[in-house]
mmCIF file of C-alpha atoms in Angstrom:
data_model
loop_
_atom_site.group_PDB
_atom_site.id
_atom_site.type_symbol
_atom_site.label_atom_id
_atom_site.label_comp_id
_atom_site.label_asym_id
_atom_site.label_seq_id
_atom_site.Cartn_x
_atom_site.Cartn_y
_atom_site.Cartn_z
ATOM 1 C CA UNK A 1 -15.937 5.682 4.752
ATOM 2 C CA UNK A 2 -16.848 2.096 4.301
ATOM 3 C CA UNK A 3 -20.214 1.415 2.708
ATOM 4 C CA UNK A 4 -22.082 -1.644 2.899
ATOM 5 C CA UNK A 5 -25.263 -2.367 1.226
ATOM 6 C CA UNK A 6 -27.560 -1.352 4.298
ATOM 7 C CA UNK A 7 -28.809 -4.827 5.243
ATOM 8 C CA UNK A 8 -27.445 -7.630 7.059
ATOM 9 C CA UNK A 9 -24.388 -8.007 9.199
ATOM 10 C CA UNK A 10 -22.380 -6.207 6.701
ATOM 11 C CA UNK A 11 -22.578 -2.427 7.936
ATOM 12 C CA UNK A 12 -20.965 0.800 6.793
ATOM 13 C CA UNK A 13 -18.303 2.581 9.154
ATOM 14 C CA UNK A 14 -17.845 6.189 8.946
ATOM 15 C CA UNK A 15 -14.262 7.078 10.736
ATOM 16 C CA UNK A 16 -12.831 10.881 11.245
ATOM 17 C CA UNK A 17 -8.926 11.698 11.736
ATOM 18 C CA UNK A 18 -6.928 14.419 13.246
ATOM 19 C CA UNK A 19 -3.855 14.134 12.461
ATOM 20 C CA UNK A 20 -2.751 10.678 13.910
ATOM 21 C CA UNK A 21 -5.631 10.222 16.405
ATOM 22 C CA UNK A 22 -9.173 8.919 15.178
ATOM 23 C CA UNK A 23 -11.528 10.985 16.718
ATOM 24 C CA UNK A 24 -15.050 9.316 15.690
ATOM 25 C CA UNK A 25 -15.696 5.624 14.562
ATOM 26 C CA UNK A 26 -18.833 4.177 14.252
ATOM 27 C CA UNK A 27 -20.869 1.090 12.377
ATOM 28 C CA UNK A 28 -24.424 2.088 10.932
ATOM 29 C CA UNK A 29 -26.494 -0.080 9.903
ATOM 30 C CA UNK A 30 -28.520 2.266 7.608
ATOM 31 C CA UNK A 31 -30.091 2.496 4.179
ATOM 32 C CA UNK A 32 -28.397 4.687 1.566
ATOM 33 C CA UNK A 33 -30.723 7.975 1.756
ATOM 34 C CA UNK A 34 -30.152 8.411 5.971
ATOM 35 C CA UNK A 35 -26.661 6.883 5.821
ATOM 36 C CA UNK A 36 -25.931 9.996 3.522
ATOM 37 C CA UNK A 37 -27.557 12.653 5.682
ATOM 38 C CA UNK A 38 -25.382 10.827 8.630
ATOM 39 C CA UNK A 39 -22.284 11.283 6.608
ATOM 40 C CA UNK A 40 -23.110 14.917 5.857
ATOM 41 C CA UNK A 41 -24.013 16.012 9.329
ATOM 42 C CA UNK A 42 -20.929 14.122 10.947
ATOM 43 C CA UNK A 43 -18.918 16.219 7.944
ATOM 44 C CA UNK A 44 -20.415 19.826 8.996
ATOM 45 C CA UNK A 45 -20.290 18.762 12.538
ATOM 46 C CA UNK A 46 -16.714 18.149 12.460
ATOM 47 C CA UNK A 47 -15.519 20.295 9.632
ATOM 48 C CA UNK A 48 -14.328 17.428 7.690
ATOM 49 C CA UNK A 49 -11.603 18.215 4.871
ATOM 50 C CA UNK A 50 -12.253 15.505 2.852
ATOM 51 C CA UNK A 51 -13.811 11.841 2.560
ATOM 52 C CA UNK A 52 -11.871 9.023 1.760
ATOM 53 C CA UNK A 53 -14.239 6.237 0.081
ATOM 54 C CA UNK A 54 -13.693 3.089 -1.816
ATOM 55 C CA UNK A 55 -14.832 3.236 -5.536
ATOM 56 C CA UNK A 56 -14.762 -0.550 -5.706
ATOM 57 C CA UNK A 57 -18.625 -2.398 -5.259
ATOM 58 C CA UNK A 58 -21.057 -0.415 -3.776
ATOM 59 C CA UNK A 59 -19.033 2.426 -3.206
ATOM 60 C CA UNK A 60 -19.017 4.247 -6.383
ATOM 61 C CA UNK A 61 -22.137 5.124 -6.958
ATOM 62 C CA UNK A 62 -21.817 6.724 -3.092
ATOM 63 C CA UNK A 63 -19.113 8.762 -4.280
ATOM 64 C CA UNK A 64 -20.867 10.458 -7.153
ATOM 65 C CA UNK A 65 -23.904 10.739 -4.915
ATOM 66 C CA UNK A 66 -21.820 12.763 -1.923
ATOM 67 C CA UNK A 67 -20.128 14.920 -4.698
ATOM 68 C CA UNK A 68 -23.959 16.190 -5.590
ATOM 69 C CA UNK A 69 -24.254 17.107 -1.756
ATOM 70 C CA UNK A 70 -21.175 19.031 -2.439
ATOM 71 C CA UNK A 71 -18.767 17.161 0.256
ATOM 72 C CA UNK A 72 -15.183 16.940 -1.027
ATOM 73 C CA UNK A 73 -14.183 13.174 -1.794
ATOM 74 C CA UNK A 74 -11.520 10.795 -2.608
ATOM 75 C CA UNK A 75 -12.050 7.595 -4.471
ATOM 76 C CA UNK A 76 -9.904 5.186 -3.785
ATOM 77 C CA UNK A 77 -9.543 1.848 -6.100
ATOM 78 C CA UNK A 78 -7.908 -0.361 -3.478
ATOM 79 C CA UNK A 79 -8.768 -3.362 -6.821
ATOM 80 C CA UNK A 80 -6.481 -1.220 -8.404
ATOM 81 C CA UNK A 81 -2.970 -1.906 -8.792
ATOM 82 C CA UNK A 82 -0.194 -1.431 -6.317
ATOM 83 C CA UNK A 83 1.690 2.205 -6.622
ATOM 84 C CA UNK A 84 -1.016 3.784 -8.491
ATOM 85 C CA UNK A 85 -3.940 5.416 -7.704
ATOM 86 C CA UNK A 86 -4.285 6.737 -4.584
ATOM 87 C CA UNK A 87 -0.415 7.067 -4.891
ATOM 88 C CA UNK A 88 -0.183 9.301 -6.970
ATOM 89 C CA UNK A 89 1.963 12.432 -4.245
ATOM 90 C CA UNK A 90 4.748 9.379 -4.666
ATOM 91 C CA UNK A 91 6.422 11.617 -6.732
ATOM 92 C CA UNK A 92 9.669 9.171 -6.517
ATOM 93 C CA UNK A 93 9.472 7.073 -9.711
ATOM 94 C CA UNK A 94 11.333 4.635 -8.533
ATOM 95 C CA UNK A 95 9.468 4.352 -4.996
ATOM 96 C CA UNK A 96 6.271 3.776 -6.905
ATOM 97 C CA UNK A 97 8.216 1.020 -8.958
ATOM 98 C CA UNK A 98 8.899 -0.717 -5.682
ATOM 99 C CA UNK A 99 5.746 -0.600 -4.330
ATOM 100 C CA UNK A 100 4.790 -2.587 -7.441
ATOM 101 C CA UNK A 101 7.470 -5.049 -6.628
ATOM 102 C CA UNK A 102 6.513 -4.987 -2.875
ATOM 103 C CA UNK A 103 2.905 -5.120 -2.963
ATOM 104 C CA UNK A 104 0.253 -7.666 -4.860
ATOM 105 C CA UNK A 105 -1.976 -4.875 -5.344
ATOM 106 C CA UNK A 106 -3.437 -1.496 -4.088
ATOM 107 C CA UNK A 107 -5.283 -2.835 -1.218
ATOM 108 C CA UNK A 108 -2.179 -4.663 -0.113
ATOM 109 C CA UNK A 109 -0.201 -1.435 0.331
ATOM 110 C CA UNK A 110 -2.918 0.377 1.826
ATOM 111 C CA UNK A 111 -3.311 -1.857 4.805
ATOM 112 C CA UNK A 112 0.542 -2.670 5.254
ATOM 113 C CA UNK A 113 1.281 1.183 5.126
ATOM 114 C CA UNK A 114 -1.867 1.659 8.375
ATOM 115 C CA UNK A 115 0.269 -1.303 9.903
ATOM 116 C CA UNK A 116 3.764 1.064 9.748
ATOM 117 C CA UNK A 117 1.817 3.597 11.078
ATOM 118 C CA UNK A 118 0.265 1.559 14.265
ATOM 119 C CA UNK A 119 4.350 0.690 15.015
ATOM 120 C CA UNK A 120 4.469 1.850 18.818
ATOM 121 C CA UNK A 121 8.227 2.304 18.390
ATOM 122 C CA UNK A 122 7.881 4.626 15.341
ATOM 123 C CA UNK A 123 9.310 7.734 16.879
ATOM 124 C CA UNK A 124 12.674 5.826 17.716
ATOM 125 C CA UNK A 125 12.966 5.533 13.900
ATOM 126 C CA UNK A 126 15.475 7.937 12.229
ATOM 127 C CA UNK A 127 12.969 9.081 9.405
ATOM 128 C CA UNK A 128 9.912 9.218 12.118
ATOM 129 C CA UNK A 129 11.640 10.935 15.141
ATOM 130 C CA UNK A 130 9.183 13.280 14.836
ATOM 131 C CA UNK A 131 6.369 11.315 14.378
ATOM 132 C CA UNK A 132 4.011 9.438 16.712
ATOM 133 C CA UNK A 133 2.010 6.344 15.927
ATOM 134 C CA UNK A 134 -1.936 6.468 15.131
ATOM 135 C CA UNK A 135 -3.645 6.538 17.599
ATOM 136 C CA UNK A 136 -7.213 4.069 17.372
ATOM 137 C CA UNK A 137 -10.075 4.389 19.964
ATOM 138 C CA UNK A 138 -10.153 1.391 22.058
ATOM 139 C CA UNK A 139 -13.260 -0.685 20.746
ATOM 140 C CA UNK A 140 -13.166 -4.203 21.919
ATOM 141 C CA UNK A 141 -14.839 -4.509 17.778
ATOM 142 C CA UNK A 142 -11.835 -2.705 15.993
ATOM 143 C CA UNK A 143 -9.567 -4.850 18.285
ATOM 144 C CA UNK A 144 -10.825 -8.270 17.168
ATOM 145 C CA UNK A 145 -10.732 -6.922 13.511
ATOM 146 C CA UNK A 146 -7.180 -5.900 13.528
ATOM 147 C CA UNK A 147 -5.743 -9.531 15.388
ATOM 148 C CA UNK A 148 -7.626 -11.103 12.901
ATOM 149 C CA UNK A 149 -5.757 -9.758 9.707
ATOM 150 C CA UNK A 150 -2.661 -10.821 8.352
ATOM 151 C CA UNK A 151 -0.115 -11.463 5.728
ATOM 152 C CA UNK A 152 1.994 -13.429 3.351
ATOM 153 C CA UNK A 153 4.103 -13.480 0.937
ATOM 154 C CA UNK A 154 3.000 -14.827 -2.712
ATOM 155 C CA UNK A 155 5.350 -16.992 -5.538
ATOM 156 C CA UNK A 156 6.956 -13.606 -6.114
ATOM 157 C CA UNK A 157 7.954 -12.424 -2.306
ATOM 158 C CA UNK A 158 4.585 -10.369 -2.911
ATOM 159 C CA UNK A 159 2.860 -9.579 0.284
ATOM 160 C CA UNK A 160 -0.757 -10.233 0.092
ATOM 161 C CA UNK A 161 -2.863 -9.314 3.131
ATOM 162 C CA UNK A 162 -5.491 -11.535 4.055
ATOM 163 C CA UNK A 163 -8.815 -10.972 2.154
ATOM 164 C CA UNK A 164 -12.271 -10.190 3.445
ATOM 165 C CA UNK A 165 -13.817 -13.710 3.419
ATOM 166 C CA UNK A 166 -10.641 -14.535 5.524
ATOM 167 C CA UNK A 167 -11.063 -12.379 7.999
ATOM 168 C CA UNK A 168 -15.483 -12.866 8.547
ATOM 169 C CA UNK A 169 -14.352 -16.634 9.005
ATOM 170 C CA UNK A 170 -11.933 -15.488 11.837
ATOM 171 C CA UNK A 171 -14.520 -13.284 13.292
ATOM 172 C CA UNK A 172 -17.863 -13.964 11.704
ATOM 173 C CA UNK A 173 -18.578 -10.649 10.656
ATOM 174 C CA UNK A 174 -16.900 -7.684 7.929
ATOM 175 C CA UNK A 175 -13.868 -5.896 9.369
ATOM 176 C CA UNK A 176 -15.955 -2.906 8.716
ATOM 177 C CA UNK A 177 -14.689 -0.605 11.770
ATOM 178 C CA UNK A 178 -11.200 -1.250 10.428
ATOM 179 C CA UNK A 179 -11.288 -0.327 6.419
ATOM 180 C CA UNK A 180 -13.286 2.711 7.520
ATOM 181 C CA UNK A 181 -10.196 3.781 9.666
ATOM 182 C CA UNK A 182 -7.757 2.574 6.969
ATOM 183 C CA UNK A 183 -9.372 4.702 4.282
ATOM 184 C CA UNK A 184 -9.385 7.605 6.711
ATOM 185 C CA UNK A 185 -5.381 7.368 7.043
ATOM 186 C CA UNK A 186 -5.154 6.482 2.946
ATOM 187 C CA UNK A 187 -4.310 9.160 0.871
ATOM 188 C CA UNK A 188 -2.453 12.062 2.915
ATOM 189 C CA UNK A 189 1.441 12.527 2.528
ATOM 190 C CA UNK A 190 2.609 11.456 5.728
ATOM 191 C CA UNK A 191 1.004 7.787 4.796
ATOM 192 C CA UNK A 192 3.564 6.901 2.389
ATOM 193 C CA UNK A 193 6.386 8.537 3.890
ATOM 194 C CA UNK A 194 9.645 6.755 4.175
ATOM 195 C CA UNK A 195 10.003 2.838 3.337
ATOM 196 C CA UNK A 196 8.069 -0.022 3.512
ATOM 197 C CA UNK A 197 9.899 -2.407 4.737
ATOM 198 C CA UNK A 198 12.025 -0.100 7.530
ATOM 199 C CA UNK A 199 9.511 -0.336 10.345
ATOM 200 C CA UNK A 200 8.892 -4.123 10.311
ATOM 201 C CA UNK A 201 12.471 -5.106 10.348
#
């Protein structure tokens, strides 16, 4: 899930996953009472195992307010640090050590670990010969929202990916489509799986 506020351009995106394909993505532009009878009849419909939400801003009062409705959900503090919280499966010390070093913050590794995942080649990749890329439905909306986001590297080789007033100047609007498909990929074992830094080089 990403929530907005329920007014204005800024819209909340509900996005379902099976395995690596997104099944369901959609933008609704709906006040809090019928965006959370949307959520829970998408949830039944599809037999949802869990929601993935973001507990910064608006979000976490959502997240309390699906728990009463008895849904299962994941907060996820992408303000938080890097390699914590939402990390926490990383069992490997040290690979939650370097995705402090690697990352600015928790948001940061979120969104660069979706990129790994979108690498086409990924099943030519020792650790992912198994594996296939995600696969995203193909929305002329998500597509603008993903060209428009990028990355670089701060005073400390850092990477820092770009932030949402970035990206509305790009494309005049919230990548909303795209964190909702984000979050539903955050969270699950196979997201953190092997190293950061293997797939881009």
């Amino acid at each position: 899930l990403d929530i907005a506020e329920g007014t204005g351009a800024d819209k909340s995106a509900i996005s379902i996953r099976d395995g690596n394909k997104i099944i369901f993505s959609e933008t609704f532009n709906l006040t809090i009472s019928p965006l959370l009878d949307k959520i829970e009849e998408l949830y039944n419909q599809f037999g949802v195992q869990y929601i993935n939400i973001e507990t910064d801003g608006v979000g976490r009062d959502k997240y309390l307010l699906l728990e009463e409705r008895g849904l299962s959900v994941n907060a996820i503090q992408v303000g938080a640090g890097a390699g914590i919280q939402g990390s926490e499966y990383v069992e490997d010390k040290e690979k939650q050590e370097q995705l402090k070093k690697d990352f600015c913050g928790k948001r940061d590794e979120v969104w660069w670990n979706f990129r790994n995942i979108l690498n086409p080649n990924r099943n030519l990749l020792e650790e992912y010969s198994d594996e296939l890329p995600a696969l995203l439905p193909p929305k002329e909306m998500l597509r603008q929202e993903l060209s428009a986001i990028t990355f670089k590297r701060n005073d400390k080789s850092k990477i820092k990916i770009s932030n949402k007033s970035e990206i509305k100047t790009k494309i005049s609007r919230s990548p909303d489509m795209c964190d909702s498909i984000v979050m539903a990929f955050a969270n699950s074992e196979d997201f953190y799986s092997g190293g950061s830094f293997a797939m881009i080089n």
